[in-house]
Amino acid sequence: MTFDRRPEMSGKARPFFMKRLLLALVSIAVANATAAPFITIGDLKLFQAYAPAESPVGLREYIPVGESIDKWTHLASLRVIKDQKDPEAYLTEVATQVAKSNPAARYQFLRNDKTKSLILDFMMFPPASTSPFYAEWNLMRATFVAGKGLVVYQYAIRIFEVGPQTGAIVNAERNKMVGPFERADFAETDEADKAPPGRRG
């Protein structure tokens, strides 16, 4: 039996080695994050962070690189509701639930007169005991696809410093994102091979 008796690193070499190791681990983490499939909504790029194989609605969720599914500032999701066919009825049902969720919750419907597209625009809040507390603003639209079901698209931001400025933040985000959200098809692209939209999803 033989033993590998490598000399121990000197005190000066150890910090240098640890620094190199840390940089390598960070590089691997960044590479893995940016190699994930992503979608774009306007200029915003969001990477797939959650896509459970057992999901009955084929859920996929996307967030900015560097954020986690437990704490995010921007999130987009896609799901398919197989037993639903009426987009407006579904969005109305969601709006009703939003109104019941919290006295401070608000919603409105945005209809494009040209395309007739309907978007549910809503603001909601978690229980007051939630830490950190936040306000969540959402856009949601739905389209029925024959043989597939109701495809539901959602975009949300969370604001963790809730205060008098919250309304202005939401208005600015609304003005910036309603158009791109209405046009976004949520087709996935791989960062690694620069696949064109539509290869996945």
PDB file of C-alpha atoms in Angstrom:
ATOM      1  CA  MET A   1       0.000   0.000   0.000  1.00  0.00           C
ATOM      2  CA  THR A   2       1.341   3.406  -0.912  1.00  0.00           C
ATOM      3  CA  PHE A   3       0.450   6.824   0.367  1.00  0.00           C
ATOM      4  CA  ASP A   4       0.512  10.083  -1.541  1.00  0.00           C
ATOM      5  CA  ARG A   5       2.747  12.279   0.579  1.00  0.00           C
ATOM      6  CA  ARG A   6       2.503  15.652  -1.103  1.00  0.00           C
ATOM      7  CA  PRO A   7       4.243  18.488   0.696  1.00  0.00           C
ATOM      8  CA  GLU A   8       1.959  20.843   2.557  1.00  0.00           C
ATOM      9  CA  MET A   9       1.528  24.317   1.093  1.00  0.00           C
ATOM     10  CA  SER A  10       3.417  27.080   2.768  1.00  0.00           C
ATOM     11  CA  GLY A  11       1.504  29.773   4.603  1.00  0.00           C
ATOM     12  CA  LYS A  12       2.121  32.182   1.705  1.00  0.00           C
ATOM     13  CA  ALA A  13       0.950  29.770  -0.991  1.00  0.00           C
ATOM     14  CA  ARG A  14      -2.305  28.762   0.753  1.00  0.00           C
ATOM     15  CA  PRO A  15      -4.169  32.122   0.354  1.00  0.00           C
ATOM     16  CA  PHE A  16      -3.135  32.262  -3.317  1.00  0.00           C
ATOM     17  CA  PHE A  17      -4.428  28.713  -3.915  1.00  0.00           C
ATOM     18  CA  MET A  18      -7.715  29.445  -2.140  1.00  0.00           C
ATOM     19  CA  LYS A  19      -8.186  32.605  -4.190  1.00  0.00           C
ATOM     20  CA  ARG A  20      -7.642  30.674  -7.448  1.00  0.00           C
ATOM     21  CA  LEU A  21     -10.063  27.948  -6.290  1.00  0.00           C
ATOM     22  CA  LEU A  22     -12.729  30.524  -5.389  1.00  0.00           C
ATOM     23  CA  LEU A  23     -12.384  32.249  -8.775  1.00  0.00           C
ATOM     24  CA  ALA A  24     -12.736  28.890 -10.533  1.00  0.00           C
ATOM     25  CA  LEU A  25     -15.891  28.018  -8.595  1.00  0.00           C
ATOM     26  CA  VAL A  26     -17.427  31.415  -9.321  1.00  0.00           C
ATOM     27  CA  SER A  27     -16.616  31.016 -13.021  1.00  0.00           C
ATOM     28  CA  ILE A  28     -18.303  27.597 -13.089  1.00  0.00           C
ATOM     29  CA  ALA A  29     -21.399  28.974 -11.340  1.00  0.00           C
ATOM     30  CA  VAL A  30     -21.681  31.875 -13.770  1.00  0.00           C
ATOM     31  CA  ALA A  31     -21.161  29.574 -16.760  1.00  0.00           C
ATOM     32  CA  ASN A  32     -23.881  27.212 -15.554  1.00  0.00           C
ATOM     33  CA  ALA A  33     -26.304  30.094 -14.969  1.00  0.00           C
ATOM     34  CA  THR A  34     -25.802  31.662 -18.374  1.00  0.00           C
ATOM     35  CA  ALA A  35     -25.856  28.277 -20.147  1.00  0.00           C
ATOM     36  CA  ALA A  36     -29.472  27.745 -19.080  1.00  0.00           C
ATOM     37  CA  PRO A  37     -32.199  28.298 -21.679  1.00  0.00           C
ATOM     38  CA  PHE A  38     -33.470  31.853 -21.652  1.00  0.00           C
ATOM     39  CA  ILE A  39     -36.347  33.931 -22.981  1.00  0.00           C
ATOM     40  CA  THR A  40     -36.490  37.603 -23.837  1.00  0.00           C
ATOM     41  CA  ILE A  41     -39.187  40.166 -23.138  1.00  0.00           C
ATOM     42  CA  GLY A  42     -38.134  43.339 -24.884  1.00  0.00           C
ATOM     43  CA  ASP A  43     -34.553  44.006 -23.785  1.00  0.00           C
ATOM     44  CA  LEU A  44     -34.891  41.823 -20.682  1.00  0.00           C
ATOM     45  CA  LYS A  45     -33.216  38.404 -20.709  1.00  0.00           C
ATOM     46  CA  LEU A  46     -34.529  35.864 -18.171  1.00  0.00           C
ATOM     47  CA  PHE A  47     -32.997  32.414 -17.595  1.00  0.00           C
ATOM     48  CA  GLN A  48     -34.905  29.230 -16.830  1.00  0.00           C
ATOM     49  CA  ALA A  49     -34.728  28.634 -13.079  1.00  0.00           C
ATOM     50  CA  TYR A  50     -37.571  26.214 -12.392  1.00  0.00           C
ATOM     51  CA  ALA A  51     -39.190  23.600 -14.634  1.00  0.00           C
ATOM     52  CA  PRO A  52     -40.403  20.639 -12.534  1.00  0.00           C
ATOM     53  CA  ALA A  53     -40.914  17.524 -14.650  1.00  0.00           C
ATOM     54  CA  GLU A  54     -43.884  16.476 -12.514  1.00  0.00           C
ATOM     55  CA  SER A  55     -45.771  19.763 -12.970  1.00  0.00           C
ATOM     56  CA  PRO A  56     -49.320  19.109 -14.233  1.00  0.00           C
ATOM     57  CA  VAL A  57     -49.276  22.434 -16.111  1.00  0.00           C
ATOM     58  CA  GLY A  58     -45.790  22.190 -17.592  1.00  0.00           C
ATOM     59  CA  LEU A  59     -44.635  25.111 -15.462  1.00  0.00           C
ATOM     60  CA  ARG A  60     -41.494  26.992 -16.486  1.00  0.00           C
ATOM     61  CA  GLU A  61     -40.156  29.999 -14.576  1.00  0.00           C
ATOM     62  CA  TYR A  62     -37.432  32.437 -15.598  1.00  0.00           C
ATOM     63  CA  ILE A  63     -35.428  34.987 -13.588  1.00  0.00           C
ATOM     64  CA  PRO A  64     -32.404  37.262 -14.143  1.00  0.00           C
ATOM     65  CA  VAL A  65     -28.954  35.712 -13.845  1.00  0.00           C
ATOM     66  CA  GLY A  66     -27.624  35.955 -10.298  1.00  0.00           C
ATOM     67  CA  GLU A  67     -31.059  35.781  -8.635  1.00  0.00           C
ATOM     68  CA  SER A  68     -32.777  32.806  -7.022  1.00  0.00           C
ATOM     69  CA  ILE A  69     -36.267  31.386  -7.290  1.00  0.00           C
ATOM     70  CA  ASP A  70     -36.695  32.176  -3.579  1.00  0.00           C
ATOM     71  CA  LYS A  71     -35.821  35.851  -3.951  1.00  0.00           C
ATOM     72  CA  TRP A  72     -36.109  37.602  -7.308  1.00  0.00           C
ATOM     73  CA  THR A  73     -36.819  41.057  -8.693  1.00  0.00           C
ATOM     74  CA  HIS A  74     -38.149  39.975 -12.122  1.00  0.00           C
ATOM     75  CA  LEU A  75     -39.853  36.710 -13.041  1.00  0.00           C
ATOM     76  CA  ALA A  76     -41.631  35.340 -16.084  1.00  0.00           C
ATOM     77  CA  SER A  77     -43.590  32.102 -16.181  1.00  0.00           C
ATOM     78  CA  LEU A  78     -45.349  29.913 -18.694  1.00  0.00           C
ATOM     79  CA  ARG A  79     -47.967  27.256 -17.933  1.00  0.00           C
ATOM     80  CA  VAL A  80     -50.571  25.276 -19.872  1.00  0.00           C
ATOM     81  CA  ILE A  81     -54.023  24.723 -18.348  1.00  0.00           C
ATOM     82  CA  LYS A  82     -55.408  21.721 -20.219  1.00  0.00           C
ATOM     83  CA  ASP A  83     -59.025  21.935 -19.003  1.00  0.00           C
ATOM     84  CA  GLN A  84     -59.464  25.653 -19.819  1.00  0.00           C
ATOM     85  CA  LYS A  85     -60.435  27.124 -23.206  1.00  0.00           C
ATOM     86  CA  ASP A  86     -61.608  30.683 -22.521  1.00  0.00           C
ATOM     87  CA  PRO A  87     -58.761  33.182 -21.942  1.00  0.00           C
ATOM     88  CA  GLU A  88     -61.034  35.976 -20.700  1.00  0.00           C
ATOM     89  CA  ALA A  89     -62.889  33.700 -18.276  1.00  0.00           C
ATOM     90  CA  TYR A  90     -59.570  32.453 -16.875  1.00  0.00           C
ATOM     91  CA  LEU A  91     -58.138  35.948 -16.420  1.00  0.00           C
ATOM     92  CA  THR A  92     -61.386  37.106 -14.785  1.00  0.00           C
ATOM     93  CA  GLU A  93     -61.153  34.199 -12.348  1.00  0.00           C
ATOM     94  CA  VAL A  94     -57.566  35.153 -11.480  1.00  0.00           C
ATOM     95  CA  ALA A  95     -58.620  38.792 -10.983  1.00  0.00           C
ATOM     96  CA  THR A  96     -61.367  37.683  -8.595  1.00  0.00           C
ATOM     97  CA  GLN A  97     -58.871  35.679  -6.551  1.00  0.00           C
ATOM     98  CA  VAL A  98     -56.443  38.620  -6.498  1.00  0.00           C
ATOM     99  CA  ALA A  99     -59.175  40.900  -5.127  1.00  0.00           C
ATOM    100  CA  LYS A 100     -59.925  38.371  -2.384  1.00  0.00           C
ATOM    101  CA  SER A 101     -56.284  37.840  -1.455  1.00  0.00           C
ATOM    102  CA  ASN A 102     -55.652  41.163   0.248  1.00  0.00           C
ATOM    103  CA  PRO A 103     -57.639  44.380   0.785  1.00  0.00           C
ATOM    104  CA  ALA A 104     -54.776  46.345  -0.772  1.00  0.00           C
ATOM    105  CA  ALA A 105     -54.647  44.205  -3.942  1.00  0.00           C
ATOM    106  CA  ARG A 106     -55.690  45.927  -7.175  1.00  0.00           C
ATOM    107  CA  TYR A 107     -56.297  44.843 -10.760  1.00  0.00           C
ATOM    108  CA  GLN A 108     -57.321  46.210 -14.143  1.00  0.00           C
ATOM    109  CA  PHE A 109     -57.768  44.810 -17.647  1.00  0.00           C
ATOM    110  CA  LEU A 110     -55.794  46.253 -20.547  1.00  0.00           C
ATOM    111  CA  ARG A 111     -57.274  45.591 -24.012  1.00  0.00           C
ATOM    112  CA  ASN A 112     -55.450  46.385 -27.223  1.00  0.00           C
ATOM    113  CA  ASP A 113     -58.040  47.901 -29.587  1.00  0.00           C
ATOM    114  CA  LYS A 114     -56.079  46.769 -32.655  1.00  0.00           C
ATOM    115  CA  THR A 115     -55.126  43.211 -31.715  1.00  0.00           C
ATOM    116  CA  LYS A 116     -58.004  42.654 -29.237  1.00  0.00           C
ATOM    117  CA  SER A 117     -55.402  41.158 -26.891  1.00  0.00           C
ATOM    118  CA  LEU A 118     -56.449  41.184 -23.217  1.00  0.00           C
ATOM    119  CA  ILE A 119     -53.922  41.581 -20.407  1.00  0.00           C
ATOM    120  CA  LEU A 120     -54.637  41.349 -16.703  1.00  0.00           C
ATOM    121  CA  ASP A 121     -52.594  43.961 -14.808  1.00  0.00           C
ATOM    122  CA  PHE A 122     -52.579  43.411 -11.052  1.00  0.00           C
ATOM    123  CA  MET A 123     -50.804  44.334  -7.836  1.00  0.00           C
ATOM    124  CA  MET A 124     -50.720  42.039  -4.843  1.00  0.00           C
ATOM    125  CA  PHE A 125     -49.064  41.766  -1.458  1.00  0.00           C
ATOM    126  CA  PRO A 126     -48.055  38.846   0.785  1.00  0.00           C
ATOM    127  CA  PRO A 127     -49.254  38.512   4.395  1.00  0.00           C
ATOM    128  CA  ALA A 128     -48.037  41.404   6.557  1.00  0.00           C
ATOM    129  CA  SER A 129     -45.817  39.006   8.549  1.00  0.00           C
ATOM    130  CA  THR A 130     -43.745  38.152   5.440  1.00  0.00           C
ATOM    131  CA  SER A 131     -40.085  39.066   5.767  1.00  0.00           C
ATOM    132  CA  PRO A 132     -38.827  40.750   3.757  1.00  0.00           C
ATOM    133  CA  PHE A 133     -42.127  42.375   2.855  1.00  0.00           C
ATOM    134  CA  TYR A 134     -42.679  43.294  -0.793  1.00  0.00           C
ATOM    135  CA  ALA A 135     -45.176  44.488  -3.362  1.00  0.00           C
ATOM    136  CA  GLU A 136     -45.644  42.335  -6.461  1.00  0.00           C
ATOM    137  CA  TRP A 137     -46.859  43.751  -9.778  1.00  0.00           C
ATOM    138  CA  ASN A 138     -47.949  41.352 -12.533  1.00  0.00           C
ATOM    139  CA  LEU A 139     -48.992  41.166 -16.148  1.00  0.00           C
ATOM    140  CA  MET A 140     -50.853  38.059 -17.346  1.00  0.00           C
ATOM    141  CA  ARG A 141     -52.308  37.018 -20.673  1.00  0.00           C
ATOM    142  CA  ALA A 142     -53.652  33.746 -22.049  1.00  0.00           C
ATOM    143  CA  THR A 143     -54.157  32.127 -25.443  1.00  0.00           C
ATOM    144  CA  PHE A 144     -56.070  28.963 -26.303  1.00  0.00           C
ATOM    145  CA  VAL A 145     -54.107  26.536 -28.477  1.00  0.00           C
ATOM    146  CA  ALA A 146     -56.128  23.668 -29.969  1.00  0.00           C
ATOM    147  CA  GLY A 147     -54.837  20.277 -28.870  1.00  0.00           C
ATOM    148  CA  LYS A 148     -52.759  21.851 -26.118  1.00  0.00           C
ATOM    149  CA  GLY A 149     -54.942  23.954 -23.853  1.00  0.00           C
ATOM    150  CA  LEU A 150     -54.836  27.444 -22.422  1.00  0.00           C
ATOM    151  CA  VAL A 151     -51.303  28.828 -22.548  1.00  0.00           C
ATOM    152  CA  VAL A 152     -50.828  31.370 -19.756  1.00  0.00           C
ATOM    153  CA  TYR A 153     -48.000  33.922 -19.883  1.00  0.00           C
ATOM    154  CA  GLN A 154     -47.007  35.942 -16.817  1.00  0.00           C
ATOM    155  CA  TYR A 155     -44.463  38.641 -16.019  1.00  0.00           C
ATOM    156  CA  ALA A 156     -43.889  40.021 -12.521  1.00  0.00           C
ATOM    157  CA  ILE A 157     -41.619  42.305 -10.541  1.00  0.00           C
ATOM    158  CA  ARG A 158     -41.155  42.438  -6.785  1.00  0.00           C
ATOM    159  CA  ILE A 159     -40.444  45.707  -5.008  1.00  0.00           C
ATOM    160  CA  PHE A 160     -38.788  45.175  -1.633  1.00  0.00           C
ATOM    161  CA  GLU A 161     -38.683  48.822  -0.549  1.00  0.00           C
ATOM    162  CA  VAL A 162     -42.411  49.505  -0.395  1.00  0.00           C
ATOM    163  CA  GLY A 163     -43.317  53.127   0.147  1.00  0.00           C
ATOM    164  CA  PRO A 164     -44.590  56.314  -1.534  1.00  0.00           C
ATOM    165  CA  GLN A 165     -42.338  55.605  -4.531  1.00  0.00           C
ATOM    166  CA  THR A 166     -43.939  52.214  -5.263  1.00  0.00           C
ATOM    167  CA  GLY A 167     -46.655  53.628  -7.526  1.00  0.00           C
ATOM    168  CA  ALA A 168     -44.121  55.497  -9.658  1.00  0.00           C
ATOM    169  CA  ILE A 169     -41.978  52.356 -10.003  1.00  0.00           C
ATOM    170  CA  VAL A 170     -44.980  50.318 -11.154  1.00  0.00           C
ATOM    171  CA  ASN A 171     -46.133  52.993 -13.613  1.00  0.00           C
ATOM    172  CA  ALA A 172     -42.669  53.180 -15.163  1.00  0.00           C
ATOM    173  CA  GLU A 173     -42.492  49.389 -15.465  1.00  0.00           C
ATOM    174  CA  ARG A 174     -45.991  49.271 -16.950  1.00  0.00           C
ATOM    175  CA  ASN A 175     -45.142  51.864 -19.592  1.00  0.00           C
ATOM    176  CA  LYS A 176     -41.950  49.997 -20.464  1.00  0.00           C
ATOM    177  CA  MET A 177     -43.158  46.390 -20.446  1.00  0.00           C
ATOM    178  CA  VAL A 178     -46.810  46.111 -21.559  1.00  0.00           C
ATOM    179  CA  GLY A 179     -45.945  46.270 -25.266  1.00  0.00           C
ATOM    180  CA  PRO A 180     -42.989  43.840 -25.137  1.00  0.00           C
ATOM    181  CA  PHE A 181     -44.955  41.462 -22.895  1.00  0.00           C
ATOM    182  CA  GLU A 182     -47.885  41.407 -25.325  1.00  0.00           C
ATOM    183  CA  ARG A 183     -45.532  40.522 -28.202  1.00  0.00           C
ATOM    184  CA  ALA A 184     -43.262  38.048 -26.367  1.00  0.00           C
ATOM    185  CA  ASP A 185     -43.673  34.402 -27.383  1.00  0.00           C
ATOM    186  CA  PHE A 186     -41.542  33.010 -24.508  1.00  0.00           C
ATOM    187  CA  ALA A 187     -39.625  30.799 -26.971  1.00  0.00           C
ATOM    188  CA  GLU A 188     -36.471  29.461 -25.331  1.00  0.00           C
ATOM    189  CA  THR A 189     -32.966  30.034 -26.640  1.00  0.00           C
ATOM    190  CA  ASP A 190     -29.764  28.349 -25.474  1.00  0.00           C
ATOM    191  CA  GLU A 191     -26.941  30.716 -24.565  1.00  0.00           C
ATOM    192  CA  ALA A 192     -24.402  28.090 -25.498  1.00  0.00           C
ATOM    193  CA  ASP A 193     -25.372  27.536 -29.123  1.00  0.00           C
ATOM    194  CA  LYS A 194     -27.268  30.788 -29.828  1.00  0.00           C
ATOM    195  CA  ALA A 195     -30.227  28.746 -31.018  1.00  0.00           C
ATOM    196  CA  PRO A 196     -32.915  30.817 -32.770  1.00  0.00           C
ATOM    197  CA  PRO A 197     -36.221  31.414 -30.969  1.00  0.00           C
ATOM    198  CA  GLY A 198     -38.607  28.535 -31.425  1.00  0.00           C
ATOM    199  CA  ARG A 199     -36.052  25.705 -31.114  1.00  0.00           C
ATOM    200  CA  ARG A 200     -37.500  24.900 -27.701  1.00  0.00           C
ATOM    201  CA  GLY A 201     -40.594  25.577 -25.658  1.00  0.00           C
TER     202      GLY A 201
END
